[in-house]
XYZ file of N, CA, C and O in Angstrom:
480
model
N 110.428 118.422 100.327
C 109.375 117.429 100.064
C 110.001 116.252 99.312
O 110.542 116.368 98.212
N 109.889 115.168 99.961
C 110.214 114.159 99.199
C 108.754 112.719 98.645
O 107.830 112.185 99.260
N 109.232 112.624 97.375
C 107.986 111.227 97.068
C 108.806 110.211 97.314
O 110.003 110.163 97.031
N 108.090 109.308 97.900
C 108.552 107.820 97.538
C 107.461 107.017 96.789
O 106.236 107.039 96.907
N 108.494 106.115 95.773
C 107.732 105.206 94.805
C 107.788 103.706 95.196
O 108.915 103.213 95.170
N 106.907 103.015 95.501
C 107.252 101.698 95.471
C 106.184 100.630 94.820
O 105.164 101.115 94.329
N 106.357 99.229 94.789
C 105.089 98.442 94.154
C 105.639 97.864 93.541
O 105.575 96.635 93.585
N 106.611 98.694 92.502
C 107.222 97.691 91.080
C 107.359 96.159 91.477
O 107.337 95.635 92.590
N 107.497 95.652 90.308
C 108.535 94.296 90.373
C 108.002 93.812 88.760
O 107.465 94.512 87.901
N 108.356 92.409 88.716
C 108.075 91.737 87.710
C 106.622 91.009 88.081
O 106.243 90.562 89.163
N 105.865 91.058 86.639
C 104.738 90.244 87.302
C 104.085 89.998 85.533
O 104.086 90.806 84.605
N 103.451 88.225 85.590
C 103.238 88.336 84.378
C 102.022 88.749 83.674
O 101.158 89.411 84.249
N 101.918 88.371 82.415
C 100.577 89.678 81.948
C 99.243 88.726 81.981
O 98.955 87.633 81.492
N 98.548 89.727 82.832
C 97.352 89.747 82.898
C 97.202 89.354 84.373
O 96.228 88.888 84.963
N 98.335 89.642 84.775
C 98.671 90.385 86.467
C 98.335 91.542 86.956
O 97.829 92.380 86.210
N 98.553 91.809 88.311
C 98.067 93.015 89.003
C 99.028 93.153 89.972
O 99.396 92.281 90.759
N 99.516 94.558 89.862
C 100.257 95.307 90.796
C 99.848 96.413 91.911
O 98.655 96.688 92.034
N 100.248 96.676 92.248
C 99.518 98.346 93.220
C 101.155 99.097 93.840
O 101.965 98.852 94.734
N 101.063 99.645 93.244
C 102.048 101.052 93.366
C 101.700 101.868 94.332
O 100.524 102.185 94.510
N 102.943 102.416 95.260
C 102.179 103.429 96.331
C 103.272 104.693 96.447
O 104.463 104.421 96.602
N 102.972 105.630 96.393
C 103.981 106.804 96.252
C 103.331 107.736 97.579
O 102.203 108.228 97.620
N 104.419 107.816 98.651
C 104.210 108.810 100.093
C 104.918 109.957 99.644
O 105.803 109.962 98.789
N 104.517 110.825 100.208
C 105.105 112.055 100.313
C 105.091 112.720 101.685
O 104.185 112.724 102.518
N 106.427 113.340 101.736
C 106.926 113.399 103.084
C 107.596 114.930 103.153
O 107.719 115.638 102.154
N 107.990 115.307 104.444
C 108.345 116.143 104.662
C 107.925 117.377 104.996
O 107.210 117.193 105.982
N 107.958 118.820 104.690
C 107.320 120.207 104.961
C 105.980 119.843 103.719
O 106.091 119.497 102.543
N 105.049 120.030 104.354
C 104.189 120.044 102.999
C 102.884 120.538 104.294
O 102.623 120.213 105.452
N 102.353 121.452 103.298
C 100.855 122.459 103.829
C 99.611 121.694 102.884
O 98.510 121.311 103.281
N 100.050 121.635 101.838
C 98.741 120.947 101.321
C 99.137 120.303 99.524
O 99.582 120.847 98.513
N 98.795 119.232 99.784
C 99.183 118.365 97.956
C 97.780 118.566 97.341
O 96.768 117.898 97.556
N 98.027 120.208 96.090
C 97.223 119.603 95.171
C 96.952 118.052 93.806
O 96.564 116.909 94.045
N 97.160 118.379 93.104
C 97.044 117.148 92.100
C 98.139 116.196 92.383
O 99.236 116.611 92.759
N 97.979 115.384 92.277
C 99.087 113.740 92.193
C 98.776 113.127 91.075
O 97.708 112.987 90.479
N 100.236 112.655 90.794
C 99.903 111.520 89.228
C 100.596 110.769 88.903
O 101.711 111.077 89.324
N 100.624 109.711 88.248
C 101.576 108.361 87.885
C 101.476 108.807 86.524
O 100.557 109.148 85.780
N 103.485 108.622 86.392
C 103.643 108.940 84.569
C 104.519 107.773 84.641
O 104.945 107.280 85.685
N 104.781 107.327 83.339
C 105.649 106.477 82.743
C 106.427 106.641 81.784
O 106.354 107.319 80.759
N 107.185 105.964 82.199
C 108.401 106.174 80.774
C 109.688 105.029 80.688
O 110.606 104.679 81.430
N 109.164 104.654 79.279
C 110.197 103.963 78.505
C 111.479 104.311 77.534
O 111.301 105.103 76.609
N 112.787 103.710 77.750
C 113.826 104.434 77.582
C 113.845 104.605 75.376
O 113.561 103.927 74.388
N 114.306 105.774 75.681
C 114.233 106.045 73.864
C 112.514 107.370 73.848
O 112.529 108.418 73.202
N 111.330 106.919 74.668
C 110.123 107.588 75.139
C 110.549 108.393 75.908
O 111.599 108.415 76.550
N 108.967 109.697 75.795
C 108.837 110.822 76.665
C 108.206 110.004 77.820
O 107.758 108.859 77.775
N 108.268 110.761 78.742
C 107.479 110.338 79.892
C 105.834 110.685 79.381
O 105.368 111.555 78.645
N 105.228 109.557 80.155
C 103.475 109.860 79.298
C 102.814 110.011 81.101
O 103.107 109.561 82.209
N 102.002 110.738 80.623
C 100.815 110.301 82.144
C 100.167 109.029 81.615
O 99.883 108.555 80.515
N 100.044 108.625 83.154
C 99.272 107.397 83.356
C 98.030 107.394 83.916
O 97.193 106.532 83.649
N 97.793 108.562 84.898
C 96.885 108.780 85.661
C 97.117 109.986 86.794
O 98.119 110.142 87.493
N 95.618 110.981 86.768
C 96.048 111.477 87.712
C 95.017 111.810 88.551
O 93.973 111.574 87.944
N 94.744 112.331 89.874
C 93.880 112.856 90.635
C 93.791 114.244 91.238
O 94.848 114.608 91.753
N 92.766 115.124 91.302
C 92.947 115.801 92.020
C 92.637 115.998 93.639
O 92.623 114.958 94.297
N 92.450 116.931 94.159
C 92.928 116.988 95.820
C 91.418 116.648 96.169
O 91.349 116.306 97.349
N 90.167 116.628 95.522
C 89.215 116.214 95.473
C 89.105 114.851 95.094
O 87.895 114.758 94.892
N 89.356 114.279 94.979
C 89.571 112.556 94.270
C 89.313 112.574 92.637
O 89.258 111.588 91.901
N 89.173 113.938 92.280
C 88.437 113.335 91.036
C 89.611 113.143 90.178
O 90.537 113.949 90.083
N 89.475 111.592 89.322
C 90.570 110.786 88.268
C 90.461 111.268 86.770
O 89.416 111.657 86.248
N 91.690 111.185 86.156
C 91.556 111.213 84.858
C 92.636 110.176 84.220
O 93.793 110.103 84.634
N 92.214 109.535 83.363
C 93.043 108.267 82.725
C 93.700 108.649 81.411
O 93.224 109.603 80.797
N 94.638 108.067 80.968
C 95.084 107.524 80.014
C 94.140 106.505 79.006
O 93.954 105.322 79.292
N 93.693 107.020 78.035
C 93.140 105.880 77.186
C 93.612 104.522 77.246
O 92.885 103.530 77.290
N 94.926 104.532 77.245
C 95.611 103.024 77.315
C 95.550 102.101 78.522
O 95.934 100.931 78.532
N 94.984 102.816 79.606
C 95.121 101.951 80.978
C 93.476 101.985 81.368
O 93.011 101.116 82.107
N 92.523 103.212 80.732
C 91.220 103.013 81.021
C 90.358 101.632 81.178
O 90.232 100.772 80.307
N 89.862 101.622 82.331
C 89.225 100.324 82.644
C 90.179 98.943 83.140
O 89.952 97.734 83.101
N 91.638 99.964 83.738
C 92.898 98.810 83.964
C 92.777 98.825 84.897
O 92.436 97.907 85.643
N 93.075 100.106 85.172
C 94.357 101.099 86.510
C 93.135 101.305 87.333
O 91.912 101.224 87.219
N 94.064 101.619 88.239
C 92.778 102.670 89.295
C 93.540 103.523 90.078
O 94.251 102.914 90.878
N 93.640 104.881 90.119
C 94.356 105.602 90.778
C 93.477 105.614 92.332
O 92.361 105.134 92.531
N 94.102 106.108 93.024
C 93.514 106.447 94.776
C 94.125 107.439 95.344
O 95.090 107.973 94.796
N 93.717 107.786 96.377
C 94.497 108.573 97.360
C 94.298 108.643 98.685
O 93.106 108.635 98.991
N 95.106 108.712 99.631
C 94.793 108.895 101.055
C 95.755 110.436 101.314
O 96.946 110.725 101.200
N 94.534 111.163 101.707
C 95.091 112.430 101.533
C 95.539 112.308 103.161
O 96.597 112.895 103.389
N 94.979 111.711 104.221
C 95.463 111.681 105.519
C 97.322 111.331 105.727
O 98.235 111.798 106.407
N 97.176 110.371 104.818
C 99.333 109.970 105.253
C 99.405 110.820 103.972
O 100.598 111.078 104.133
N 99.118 111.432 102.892
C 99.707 112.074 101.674
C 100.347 110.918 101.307
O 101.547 110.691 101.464
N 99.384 110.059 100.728
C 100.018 108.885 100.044
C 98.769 108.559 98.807
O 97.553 108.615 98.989
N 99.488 108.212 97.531
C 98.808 107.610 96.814
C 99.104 106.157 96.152
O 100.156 105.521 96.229
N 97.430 105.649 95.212
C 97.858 104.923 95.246
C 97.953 103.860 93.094
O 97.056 104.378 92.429
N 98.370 103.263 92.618
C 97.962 102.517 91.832
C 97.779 101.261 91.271
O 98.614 100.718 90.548
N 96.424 100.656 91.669
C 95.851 99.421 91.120
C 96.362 99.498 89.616
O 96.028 100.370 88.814
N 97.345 98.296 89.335
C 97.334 98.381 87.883
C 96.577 96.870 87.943
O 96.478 96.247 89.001
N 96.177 96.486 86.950
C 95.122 95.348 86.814
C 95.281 94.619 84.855
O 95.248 95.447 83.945
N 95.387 93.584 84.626
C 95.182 92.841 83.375
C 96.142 93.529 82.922
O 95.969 94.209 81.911
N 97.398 93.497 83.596
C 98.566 94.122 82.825
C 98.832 93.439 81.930
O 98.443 92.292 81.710
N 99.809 94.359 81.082
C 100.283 93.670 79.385
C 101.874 93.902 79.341
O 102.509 94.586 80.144
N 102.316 93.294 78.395
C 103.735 93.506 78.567
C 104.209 94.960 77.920
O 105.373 95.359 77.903
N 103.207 95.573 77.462
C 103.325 96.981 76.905
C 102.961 97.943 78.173
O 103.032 99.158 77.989
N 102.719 97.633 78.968
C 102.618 98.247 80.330
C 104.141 98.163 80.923
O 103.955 98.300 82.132
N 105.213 98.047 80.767
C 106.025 97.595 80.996
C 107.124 99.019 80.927
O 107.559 99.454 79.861
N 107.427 99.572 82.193
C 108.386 100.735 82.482
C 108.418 101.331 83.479
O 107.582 101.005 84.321
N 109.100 102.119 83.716
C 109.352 102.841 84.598
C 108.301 103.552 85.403
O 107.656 104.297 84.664
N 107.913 103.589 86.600
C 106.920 104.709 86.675
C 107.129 105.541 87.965
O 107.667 105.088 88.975
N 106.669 106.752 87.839
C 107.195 107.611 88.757
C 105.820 108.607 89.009
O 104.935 108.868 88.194
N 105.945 109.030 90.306
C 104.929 109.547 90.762
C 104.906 111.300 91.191
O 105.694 111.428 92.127
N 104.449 112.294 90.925
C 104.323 113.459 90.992
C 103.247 113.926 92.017
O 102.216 113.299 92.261
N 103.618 115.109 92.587
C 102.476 115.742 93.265
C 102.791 117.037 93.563
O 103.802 117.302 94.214
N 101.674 118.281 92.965
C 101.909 119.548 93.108
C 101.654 119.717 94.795
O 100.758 119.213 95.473
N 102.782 120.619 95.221
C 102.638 120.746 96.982
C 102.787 122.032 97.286
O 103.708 122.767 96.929
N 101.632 122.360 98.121
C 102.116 123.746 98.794
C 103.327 123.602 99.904
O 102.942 122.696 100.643
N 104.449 124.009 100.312
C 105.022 124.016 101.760
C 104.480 124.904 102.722
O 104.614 124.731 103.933
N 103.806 125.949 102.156
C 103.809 126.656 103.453
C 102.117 127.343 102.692
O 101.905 127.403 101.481
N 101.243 127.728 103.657
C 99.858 128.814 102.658
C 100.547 129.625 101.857
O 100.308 129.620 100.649
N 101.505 130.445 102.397
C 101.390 131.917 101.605
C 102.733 131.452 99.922
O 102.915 132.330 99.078
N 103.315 130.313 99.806
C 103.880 129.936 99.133
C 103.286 129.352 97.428
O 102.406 128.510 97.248
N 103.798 129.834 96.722
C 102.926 129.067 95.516
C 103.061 127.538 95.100
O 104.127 127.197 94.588
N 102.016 126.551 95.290
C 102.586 125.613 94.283
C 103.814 124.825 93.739
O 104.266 125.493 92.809
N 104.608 123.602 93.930
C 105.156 123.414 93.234
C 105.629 121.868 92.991
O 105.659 121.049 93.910
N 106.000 121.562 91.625
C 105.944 119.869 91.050
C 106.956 119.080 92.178
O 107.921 119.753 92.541
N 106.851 117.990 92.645
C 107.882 117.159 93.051
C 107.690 115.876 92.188
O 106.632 115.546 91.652
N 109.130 115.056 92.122
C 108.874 113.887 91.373
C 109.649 112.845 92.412
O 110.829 112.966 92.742
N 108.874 111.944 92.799
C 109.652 110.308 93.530
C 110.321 109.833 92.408
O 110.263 110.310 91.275
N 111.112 108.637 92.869
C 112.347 108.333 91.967
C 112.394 107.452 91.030
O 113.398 107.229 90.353
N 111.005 106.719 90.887
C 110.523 106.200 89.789
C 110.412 104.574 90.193
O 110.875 104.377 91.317
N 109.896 103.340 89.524
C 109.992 101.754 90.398
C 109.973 101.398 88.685
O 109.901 102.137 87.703
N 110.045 100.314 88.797
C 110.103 99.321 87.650
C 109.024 98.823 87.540
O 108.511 98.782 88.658
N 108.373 98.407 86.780
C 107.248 97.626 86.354
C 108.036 96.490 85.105
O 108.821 96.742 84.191
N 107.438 95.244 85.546
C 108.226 94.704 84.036
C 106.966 93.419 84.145
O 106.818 92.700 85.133
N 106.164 93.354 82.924
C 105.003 92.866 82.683
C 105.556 91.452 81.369
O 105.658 91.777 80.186
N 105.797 90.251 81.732
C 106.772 89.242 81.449
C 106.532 87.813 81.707
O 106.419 87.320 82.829
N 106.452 87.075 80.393
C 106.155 85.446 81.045
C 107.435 84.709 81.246
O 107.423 83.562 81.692
């Protein structure tokens, strides 16, 4: 199973981005997906996540920013970032728990992360 991350770039604050992370390969079914971030010296934080039902859960810090999505048809998700700040500003990388096969349990994959850099 592989994620791909893309969207990043530079953009200045109180800009809007949209991030899209596919997932590819053997995969039977993606439970939860999520956008984490991380700044160097920082843990990685969640940013947002969904489950296989759509339902979202936020980060206090991006509540009323972001908007997570999903298209469970291509196994792609997605993130509206919105009135970005320059403290929004890092790395972000995208996760999704995947079955490969039914009788298999569960397990994390991580895409390779994009840049965000929130900058006048």
């Amino acid at each position: 199973v592989q994620l791909q991350a893309s969207g990043g770039g530079l953009v200045q604050p109180g800009g809007s981005l949209r991030l899209s992370c596919a997932a590819s390969g053997k995969i039977f079914s993606i439970k939860n997906m999520g956008w984490y971030r991380q700044v160097p010296g920082n843990q990685r934080e969640l940013v947002a996540s969904s489950s296989s039902g759509g339902s979202a859960n936020y980060a206090d810090f991006v509540k009323g920013r972001f908007t997570i999505s999903r298209d469970n048809t291509k196994n792609t998700m997605y993130l509206q970032m919105d009135s970005l700040k320059p403290e929004d500003t890092a790395v972000y990388y995208c996760s999704a728990t995947v079955k490969v096969t039914a009788l298999r349990n569960p397990a994390d994959y991580w895409g390779q992360g994009t840049q965000v850099t929130v900058s006048s």
